[in-house]
PDB file of C-alpha atoms in Angstrom:
ATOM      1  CA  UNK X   1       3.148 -11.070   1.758  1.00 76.00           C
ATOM      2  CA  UNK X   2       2.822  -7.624   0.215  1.00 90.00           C
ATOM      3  CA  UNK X   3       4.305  -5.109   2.887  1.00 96.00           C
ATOM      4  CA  UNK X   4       2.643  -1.666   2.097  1.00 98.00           C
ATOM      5  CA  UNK X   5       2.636   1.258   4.799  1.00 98.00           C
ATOM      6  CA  UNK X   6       0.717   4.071   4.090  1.00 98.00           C
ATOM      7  CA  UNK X   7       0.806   7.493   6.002  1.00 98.00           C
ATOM      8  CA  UNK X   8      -1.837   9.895   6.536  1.00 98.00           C
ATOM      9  CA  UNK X   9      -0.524  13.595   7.209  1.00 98.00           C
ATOM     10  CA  UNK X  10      -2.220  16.961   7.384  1.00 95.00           C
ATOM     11  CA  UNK X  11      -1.479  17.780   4.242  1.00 91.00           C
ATOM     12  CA  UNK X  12      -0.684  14.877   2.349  1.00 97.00           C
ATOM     13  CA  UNK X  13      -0.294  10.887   2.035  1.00 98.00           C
ATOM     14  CA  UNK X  14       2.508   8.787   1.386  1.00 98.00           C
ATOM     15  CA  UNK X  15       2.502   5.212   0.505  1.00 98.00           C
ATOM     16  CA  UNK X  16       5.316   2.253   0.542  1.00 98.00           C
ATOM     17  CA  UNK X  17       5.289  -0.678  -0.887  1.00 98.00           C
ATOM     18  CA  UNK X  18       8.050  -3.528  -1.425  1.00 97.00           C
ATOM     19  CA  UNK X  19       8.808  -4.535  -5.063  1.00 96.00           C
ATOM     20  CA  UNK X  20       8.905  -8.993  -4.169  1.00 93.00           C
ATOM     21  CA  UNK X  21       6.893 -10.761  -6.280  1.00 87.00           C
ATOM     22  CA  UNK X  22       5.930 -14.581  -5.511  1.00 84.00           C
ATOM     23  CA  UNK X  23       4.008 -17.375  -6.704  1.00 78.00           C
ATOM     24  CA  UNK X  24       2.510 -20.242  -4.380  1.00 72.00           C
ATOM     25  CA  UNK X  25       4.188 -23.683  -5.621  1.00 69.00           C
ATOM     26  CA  UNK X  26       2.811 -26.350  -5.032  1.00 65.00           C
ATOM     27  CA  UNK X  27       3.729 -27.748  -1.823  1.00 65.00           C
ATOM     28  CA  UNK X  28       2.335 -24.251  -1.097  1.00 62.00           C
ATOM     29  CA  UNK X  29       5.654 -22.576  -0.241  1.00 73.00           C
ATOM     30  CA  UNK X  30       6.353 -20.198  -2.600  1.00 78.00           C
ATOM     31  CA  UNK X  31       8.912 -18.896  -5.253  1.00 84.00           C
ATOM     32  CA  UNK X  32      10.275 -15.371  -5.764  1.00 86.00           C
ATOM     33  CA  UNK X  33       9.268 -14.212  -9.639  1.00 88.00           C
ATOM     34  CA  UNK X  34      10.574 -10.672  -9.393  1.00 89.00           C
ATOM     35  CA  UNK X  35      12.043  -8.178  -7.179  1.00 90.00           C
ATOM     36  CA  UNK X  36      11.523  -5.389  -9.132  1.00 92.00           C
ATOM     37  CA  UNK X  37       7.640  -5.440  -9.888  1.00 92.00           C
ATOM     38  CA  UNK X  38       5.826  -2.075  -8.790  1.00 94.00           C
ATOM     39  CA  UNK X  39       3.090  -2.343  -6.599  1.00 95.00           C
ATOM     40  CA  UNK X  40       2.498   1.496  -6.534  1.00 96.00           C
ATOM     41  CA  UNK X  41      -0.152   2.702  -9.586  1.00 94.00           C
ATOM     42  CA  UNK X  42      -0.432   6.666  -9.607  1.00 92.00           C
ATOM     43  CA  UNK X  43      -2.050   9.183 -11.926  1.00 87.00           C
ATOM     44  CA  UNK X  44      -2.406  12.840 -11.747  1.00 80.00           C
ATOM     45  CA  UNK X  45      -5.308  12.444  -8.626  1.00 85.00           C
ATOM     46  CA  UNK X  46      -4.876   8.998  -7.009  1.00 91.00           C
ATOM     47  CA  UNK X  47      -2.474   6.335  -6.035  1.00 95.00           C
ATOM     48  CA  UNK X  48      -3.405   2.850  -5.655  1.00 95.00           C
ATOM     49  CA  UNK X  49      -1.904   0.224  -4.534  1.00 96.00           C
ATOM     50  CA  UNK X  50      -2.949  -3.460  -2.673  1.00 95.00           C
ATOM     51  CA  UNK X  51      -1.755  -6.678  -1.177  1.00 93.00           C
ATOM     52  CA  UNK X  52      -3.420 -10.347  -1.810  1.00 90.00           C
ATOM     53  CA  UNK X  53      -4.655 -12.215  -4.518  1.00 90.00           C
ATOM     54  CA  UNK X  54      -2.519 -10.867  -7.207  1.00 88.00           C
ATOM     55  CA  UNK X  55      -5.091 -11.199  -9.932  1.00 92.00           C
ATOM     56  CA  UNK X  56      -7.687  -9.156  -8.045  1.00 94.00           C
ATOM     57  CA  UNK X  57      -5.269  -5.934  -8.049  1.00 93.00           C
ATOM     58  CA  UNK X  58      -3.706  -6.057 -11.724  1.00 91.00           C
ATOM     59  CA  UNK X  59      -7.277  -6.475 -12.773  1.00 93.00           C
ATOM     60  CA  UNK X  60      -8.152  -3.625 -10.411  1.00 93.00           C
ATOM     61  CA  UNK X  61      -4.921  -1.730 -11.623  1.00 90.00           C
ATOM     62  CA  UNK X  62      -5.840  -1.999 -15.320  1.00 87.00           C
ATOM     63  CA  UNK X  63      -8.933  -0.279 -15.083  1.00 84.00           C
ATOM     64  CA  UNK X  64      -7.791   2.431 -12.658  1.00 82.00           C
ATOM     65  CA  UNK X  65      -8.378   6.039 -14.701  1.00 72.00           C
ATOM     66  CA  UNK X  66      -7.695   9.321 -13.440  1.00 63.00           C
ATOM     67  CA  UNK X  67     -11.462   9.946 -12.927  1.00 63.00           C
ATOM     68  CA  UNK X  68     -11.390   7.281 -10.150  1.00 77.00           C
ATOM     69  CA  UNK X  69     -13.231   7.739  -7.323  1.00 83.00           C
ATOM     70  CA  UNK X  70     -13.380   5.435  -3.770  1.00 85.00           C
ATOM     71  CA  UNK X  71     -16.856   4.406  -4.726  1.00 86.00           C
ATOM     72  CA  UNK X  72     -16.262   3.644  -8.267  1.00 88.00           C
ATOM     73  CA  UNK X  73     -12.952   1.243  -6.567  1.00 89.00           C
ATOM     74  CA  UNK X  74     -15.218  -0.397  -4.427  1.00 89.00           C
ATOM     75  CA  UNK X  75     -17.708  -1.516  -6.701  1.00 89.00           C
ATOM     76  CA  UNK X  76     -14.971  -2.751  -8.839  1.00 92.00           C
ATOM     77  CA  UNK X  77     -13.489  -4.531  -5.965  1.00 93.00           C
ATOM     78  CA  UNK X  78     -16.769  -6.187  -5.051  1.00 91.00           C
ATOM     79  CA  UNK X  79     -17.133  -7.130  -8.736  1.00 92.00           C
ATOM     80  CA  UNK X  80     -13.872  -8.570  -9.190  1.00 92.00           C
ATOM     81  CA  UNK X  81     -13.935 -10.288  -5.954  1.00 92.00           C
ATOM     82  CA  UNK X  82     -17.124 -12.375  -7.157  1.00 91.00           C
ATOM     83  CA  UNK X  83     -15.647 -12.695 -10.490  1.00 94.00           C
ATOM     84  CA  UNK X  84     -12.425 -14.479  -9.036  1.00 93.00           C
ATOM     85  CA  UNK X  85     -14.118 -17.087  -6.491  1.00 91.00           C
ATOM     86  CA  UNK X  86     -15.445 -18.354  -9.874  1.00 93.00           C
ATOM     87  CA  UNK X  87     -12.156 -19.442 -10.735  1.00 94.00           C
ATOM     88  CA  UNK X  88     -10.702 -20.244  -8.061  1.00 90.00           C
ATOM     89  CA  UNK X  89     -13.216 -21.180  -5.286  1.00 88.00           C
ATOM     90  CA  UNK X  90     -13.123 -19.730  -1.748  1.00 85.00           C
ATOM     91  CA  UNK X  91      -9.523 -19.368  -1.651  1.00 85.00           C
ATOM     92  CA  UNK X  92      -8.194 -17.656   1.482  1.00 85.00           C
ATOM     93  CA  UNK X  93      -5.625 -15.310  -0.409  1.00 85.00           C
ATOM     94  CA  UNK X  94      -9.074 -13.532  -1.555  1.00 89.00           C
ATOM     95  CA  UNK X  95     -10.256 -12.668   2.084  1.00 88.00           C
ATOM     96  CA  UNK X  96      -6.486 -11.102   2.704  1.00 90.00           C
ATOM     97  CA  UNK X  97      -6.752  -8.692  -0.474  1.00 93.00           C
ATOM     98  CA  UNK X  98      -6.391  -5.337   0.945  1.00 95.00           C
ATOM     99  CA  UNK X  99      -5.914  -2.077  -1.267  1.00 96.00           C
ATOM    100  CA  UNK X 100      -4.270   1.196  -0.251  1.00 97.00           C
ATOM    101  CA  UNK X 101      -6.365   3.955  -2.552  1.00 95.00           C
ATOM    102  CA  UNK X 102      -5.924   7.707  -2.134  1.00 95.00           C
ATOM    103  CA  UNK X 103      -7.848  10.825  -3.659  1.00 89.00           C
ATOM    104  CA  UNK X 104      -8.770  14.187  -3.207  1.00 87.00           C
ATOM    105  CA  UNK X 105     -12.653  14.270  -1.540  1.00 84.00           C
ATOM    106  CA  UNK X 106     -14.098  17.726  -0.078  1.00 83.00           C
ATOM    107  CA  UNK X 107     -10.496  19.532  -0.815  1.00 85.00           C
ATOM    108  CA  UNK X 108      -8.804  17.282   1.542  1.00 91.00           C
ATOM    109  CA  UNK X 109      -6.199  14.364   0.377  1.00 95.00           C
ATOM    110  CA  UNK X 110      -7.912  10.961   1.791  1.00 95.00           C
ATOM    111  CA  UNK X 111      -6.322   7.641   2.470  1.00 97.00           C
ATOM    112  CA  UNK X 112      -9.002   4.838   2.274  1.00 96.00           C
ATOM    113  CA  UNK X 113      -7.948   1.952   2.939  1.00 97.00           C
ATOM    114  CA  UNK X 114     -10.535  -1.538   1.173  1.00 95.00           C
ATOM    115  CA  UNK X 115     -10.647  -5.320   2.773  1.00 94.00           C
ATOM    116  CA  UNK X 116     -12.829  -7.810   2.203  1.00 88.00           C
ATOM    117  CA  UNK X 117     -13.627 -11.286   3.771  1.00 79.00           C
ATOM    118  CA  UNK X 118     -14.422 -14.437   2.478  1.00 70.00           C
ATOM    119  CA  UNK X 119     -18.082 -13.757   1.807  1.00 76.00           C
ATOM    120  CA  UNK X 120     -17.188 -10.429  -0.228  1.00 76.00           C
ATOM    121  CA  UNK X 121     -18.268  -7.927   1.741  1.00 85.00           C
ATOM    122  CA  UNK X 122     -16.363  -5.159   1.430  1.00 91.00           C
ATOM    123  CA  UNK X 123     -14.763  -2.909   4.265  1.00 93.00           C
ATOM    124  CA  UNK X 124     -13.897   1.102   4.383  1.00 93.00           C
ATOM    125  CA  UNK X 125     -11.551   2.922   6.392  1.00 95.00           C
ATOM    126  CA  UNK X 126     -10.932   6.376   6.103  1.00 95.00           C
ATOM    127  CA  UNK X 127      -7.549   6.712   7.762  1.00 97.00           C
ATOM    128  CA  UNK X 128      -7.105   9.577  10.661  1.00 96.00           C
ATOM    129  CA  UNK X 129      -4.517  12.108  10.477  1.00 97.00           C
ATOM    130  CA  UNK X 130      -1.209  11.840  11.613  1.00 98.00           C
ATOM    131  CA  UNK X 131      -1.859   8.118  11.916  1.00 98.00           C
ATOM    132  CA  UNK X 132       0.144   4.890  10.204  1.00 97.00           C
ATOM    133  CA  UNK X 133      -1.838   1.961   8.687  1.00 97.00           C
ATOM    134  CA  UNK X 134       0.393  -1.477   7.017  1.00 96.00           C
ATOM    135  CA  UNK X 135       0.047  -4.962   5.692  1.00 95.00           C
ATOM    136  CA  UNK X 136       1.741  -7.124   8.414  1.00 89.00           C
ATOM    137  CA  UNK X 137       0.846 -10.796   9.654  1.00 84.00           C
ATOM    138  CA  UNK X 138      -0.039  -9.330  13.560  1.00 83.00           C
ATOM    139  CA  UNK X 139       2.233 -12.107  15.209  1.00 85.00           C
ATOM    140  CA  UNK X 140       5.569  -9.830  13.137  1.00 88.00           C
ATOM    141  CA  UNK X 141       4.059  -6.855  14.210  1.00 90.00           C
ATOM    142  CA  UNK X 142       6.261  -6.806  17.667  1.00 93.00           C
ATOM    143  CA  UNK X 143       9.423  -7.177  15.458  1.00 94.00           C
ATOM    144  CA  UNK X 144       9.178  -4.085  13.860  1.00 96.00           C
ATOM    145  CA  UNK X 145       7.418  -2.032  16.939  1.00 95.00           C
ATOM    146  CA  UNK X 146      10.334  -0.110  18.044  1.00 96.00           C
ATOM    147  CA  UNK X 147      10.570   1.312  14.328  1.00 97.00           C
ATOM    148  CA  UNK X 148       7.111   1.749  13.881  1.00 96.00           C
ATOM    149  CA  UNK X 149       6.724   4.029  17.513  1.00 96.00           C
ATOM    150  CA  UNK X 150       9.719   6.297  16.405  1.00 97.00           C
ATOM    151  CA  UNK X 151       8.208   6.549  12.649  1.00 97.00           C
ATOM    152  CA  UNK X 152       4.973   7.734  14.604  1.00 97.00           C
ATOM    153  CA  UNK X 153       6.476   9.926  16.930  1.00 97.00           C
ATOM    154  CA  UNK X 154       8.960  11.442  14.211  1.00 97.00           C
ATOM    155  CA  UNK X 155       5.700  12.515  11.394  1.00 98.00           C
ATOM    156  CA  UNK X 156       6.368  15.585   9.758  1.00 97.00           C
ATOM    157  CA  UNK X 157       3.853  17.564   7.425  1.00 97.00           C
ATOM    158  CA  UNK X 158       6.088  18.570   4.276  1.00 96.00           C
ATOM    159  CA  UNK X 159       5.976  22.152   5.481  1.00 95.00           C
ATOM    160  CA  UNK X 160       8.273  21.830   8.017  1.00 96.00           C
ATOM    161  CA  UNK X 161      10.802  21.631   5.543  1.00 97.00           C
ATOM    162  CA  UNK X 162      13.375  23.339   3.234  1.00 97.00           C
ATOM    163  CA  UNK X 163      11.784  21.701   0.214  1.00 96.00           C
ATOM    164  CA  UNK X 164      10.216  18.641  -0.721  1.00 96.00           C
ATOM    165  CA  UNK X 165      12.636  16.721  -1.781  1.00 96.00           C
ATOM    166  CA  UNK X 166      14.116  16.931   2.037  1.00 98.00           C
ATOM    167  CA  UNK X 167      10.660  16.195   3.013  1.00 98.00           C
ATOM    168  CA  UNK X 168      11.051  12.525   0.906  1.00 98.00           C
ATOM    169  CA  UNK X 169      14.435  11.672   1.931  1.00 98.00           C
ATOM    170  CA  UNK X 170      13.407  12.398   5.590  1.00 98.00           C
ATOM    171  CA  UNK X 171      10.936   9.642   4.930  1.00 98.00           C
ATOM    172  CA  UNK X 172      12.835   7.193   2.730  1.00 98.00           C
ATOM    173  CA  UNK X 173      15.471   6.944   5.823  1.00 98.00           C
ATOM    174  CA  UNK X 174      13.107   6.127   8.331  1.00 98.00           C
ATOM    175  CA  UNK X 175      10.994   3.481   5.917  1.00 98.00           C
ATOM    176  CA  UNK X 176      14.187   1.594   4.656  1.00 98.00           C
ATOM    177  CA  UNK X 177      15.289   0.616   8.277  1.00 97.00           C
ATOM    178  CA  UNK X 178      11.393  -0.805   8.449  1.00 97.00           C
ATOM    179  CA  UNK X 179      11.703  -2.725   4.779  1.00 97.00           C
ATOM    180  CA  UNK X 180      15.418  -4.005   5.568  1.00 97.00           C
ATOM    181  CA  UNK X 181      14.034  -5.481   8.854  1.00 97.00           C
ATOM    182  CA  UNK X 182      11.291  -6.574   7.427  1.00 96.00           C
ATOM    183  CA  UNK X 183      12.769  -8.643   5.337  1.00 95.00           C
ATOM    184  CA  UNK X 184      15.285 -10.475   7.388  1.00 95.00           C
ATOM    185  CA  UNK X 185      12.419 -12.450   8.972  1.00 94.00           C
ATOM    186  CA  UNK X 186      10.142 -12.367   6.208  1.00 92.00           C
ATOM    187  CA  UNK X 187      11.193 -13.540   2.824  1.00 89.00           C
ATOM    188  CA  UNK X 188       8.243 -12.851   0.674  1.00 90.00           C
ATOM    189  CA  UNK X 189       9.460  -8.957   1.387  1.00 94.00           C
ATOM    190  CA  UNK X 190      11.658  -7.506  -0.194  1.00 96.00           C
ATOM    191  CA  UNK X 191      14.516  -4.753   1.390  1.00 96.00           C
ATOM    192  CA  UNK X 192      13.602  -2.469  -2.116  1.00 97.00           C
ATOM    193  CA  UNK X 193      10.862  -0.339  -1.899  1.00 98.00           C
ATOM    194  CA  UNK X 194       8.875   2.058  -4.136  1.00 98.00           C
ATOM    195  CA  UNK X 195       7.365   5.300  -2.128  1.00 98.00           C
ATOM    196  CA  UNK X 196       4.683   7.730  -3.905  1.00 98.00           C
ATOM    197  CA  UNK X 197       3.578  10.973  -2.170  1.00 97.00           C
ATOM    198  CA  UNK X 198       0.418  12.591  -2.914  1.00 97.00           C
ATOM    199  CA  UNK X 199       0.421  16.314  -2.317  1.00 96.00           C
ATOM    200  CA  UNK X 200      -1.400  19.542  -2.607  1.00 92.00           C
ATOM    201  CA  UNK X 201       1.093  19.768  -5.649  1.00 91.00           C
ATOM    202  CA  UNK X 202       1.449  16.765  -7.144  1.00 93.00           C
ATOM    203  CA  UNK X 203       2.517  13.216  -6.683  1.00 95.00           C
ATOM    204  CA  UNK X 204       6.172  12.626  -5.960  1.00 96.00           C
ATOM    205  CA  UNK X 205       7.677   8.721  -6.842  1.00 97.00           C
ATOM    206  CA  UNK X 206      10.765   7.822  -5.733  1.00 97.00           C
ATOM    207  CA  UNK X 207      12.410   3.924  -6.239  1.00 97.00           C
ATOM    208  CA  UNK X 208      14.215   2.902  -2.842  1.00 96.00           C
ATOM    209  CA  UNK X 209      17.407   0.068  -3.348  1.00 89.00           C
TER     210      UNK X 209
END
């Protein structure tokens, strides 16, 4: 499973995602393909990223331009969604798909947040400030709690720093304890990590080994 955190500051949004790509064999366990594939998209207003049916989000990623918008994703979504029960059925992987999708809307930088369930309806959530959201199965979610309270308690807005590249290794330190941990009890995650900031200045993209 894809495991992608993404934080909501004042003045910004950061987004982590592990680089482990599988495939389902079939005596549905699964094989590791790659463990450098990037699950982060970015161009000069938006970052995107998403966990599930693989297809879904490379189809999704393809057709990302920089005129994106959250309501031009979610159509797409919908569409695609629909699209891929017709080859594959009502596979459960479909109802997990979950994408991470952040923009600039009323001069504020927004991190929405898409699911979907097995019917295709599709879900919103504009994620609060100062606030964490991440793909985890919820019985894991008490193995990582201790790192997750003190990343929560320890958010920083990149103004309270020299510069930003202090700002990003701040975060990179606290996120690859939650990756590397994250990974000894889950092997379809892996310890490397890409991180992509989206600022008031520009979008920062760092590659985390």
């Amino acid at each position: 499973m894809t495991l992608i955190i993404g934080i909501q500051l004042k003045d910004s949004i950061l987004i982590a995602a592990d680089r482990r790509l599988t495939q389902e064999t079939d005596d549905l366990k699964f094989s590791v393909i790659s463990d450098s594939y990037k699950k982060i998209t970015y161009l000069e207003r938006i970052i995107f990223s998403g966990s599930g049916d693989a297809v879904i989000i490379k189809r999704l990623k393809e057709n990302l331009l920089d005129k994106s918008t959250s309501e031009m994703l979610s159509n797409s979504f919908f569409k695609e969604i629909q699209r891929r029960k017709t080859e594959i059925g009502e596979h459960e992987q479909i109802g997990k798909t979950k994408l991470f999708f952040s923009s600039r809307k009323n001069n504020r930088l927004i991190l929405e947040i898409f699911s979907t369930d097995q019917l295709g309806n599709i879900y919103s959530n504009i994620v609060e400030p100062m606030t964490i959201q991440m793909t985890i199965r919820s019985e894991n979610m008490n193995k990582l709690s201790n790192l997750l309270i003190d990343l929560h308690a320890s958010l920083k807005n990149i103004d309270q720093f020299q510069s930003k590249e202090e700002w990003m290794i701040f975060y990179i330190k606290k996120l690859k304890k939650i990756f590397y941990v994250c990974n000894s009890f889950d092997e379809t995650v892996s310890s490397s990590f890409d991180i992509c900031a989206h600022t008031t200045f520009g979008i920062l993209y760092e590659s985390c080994h």
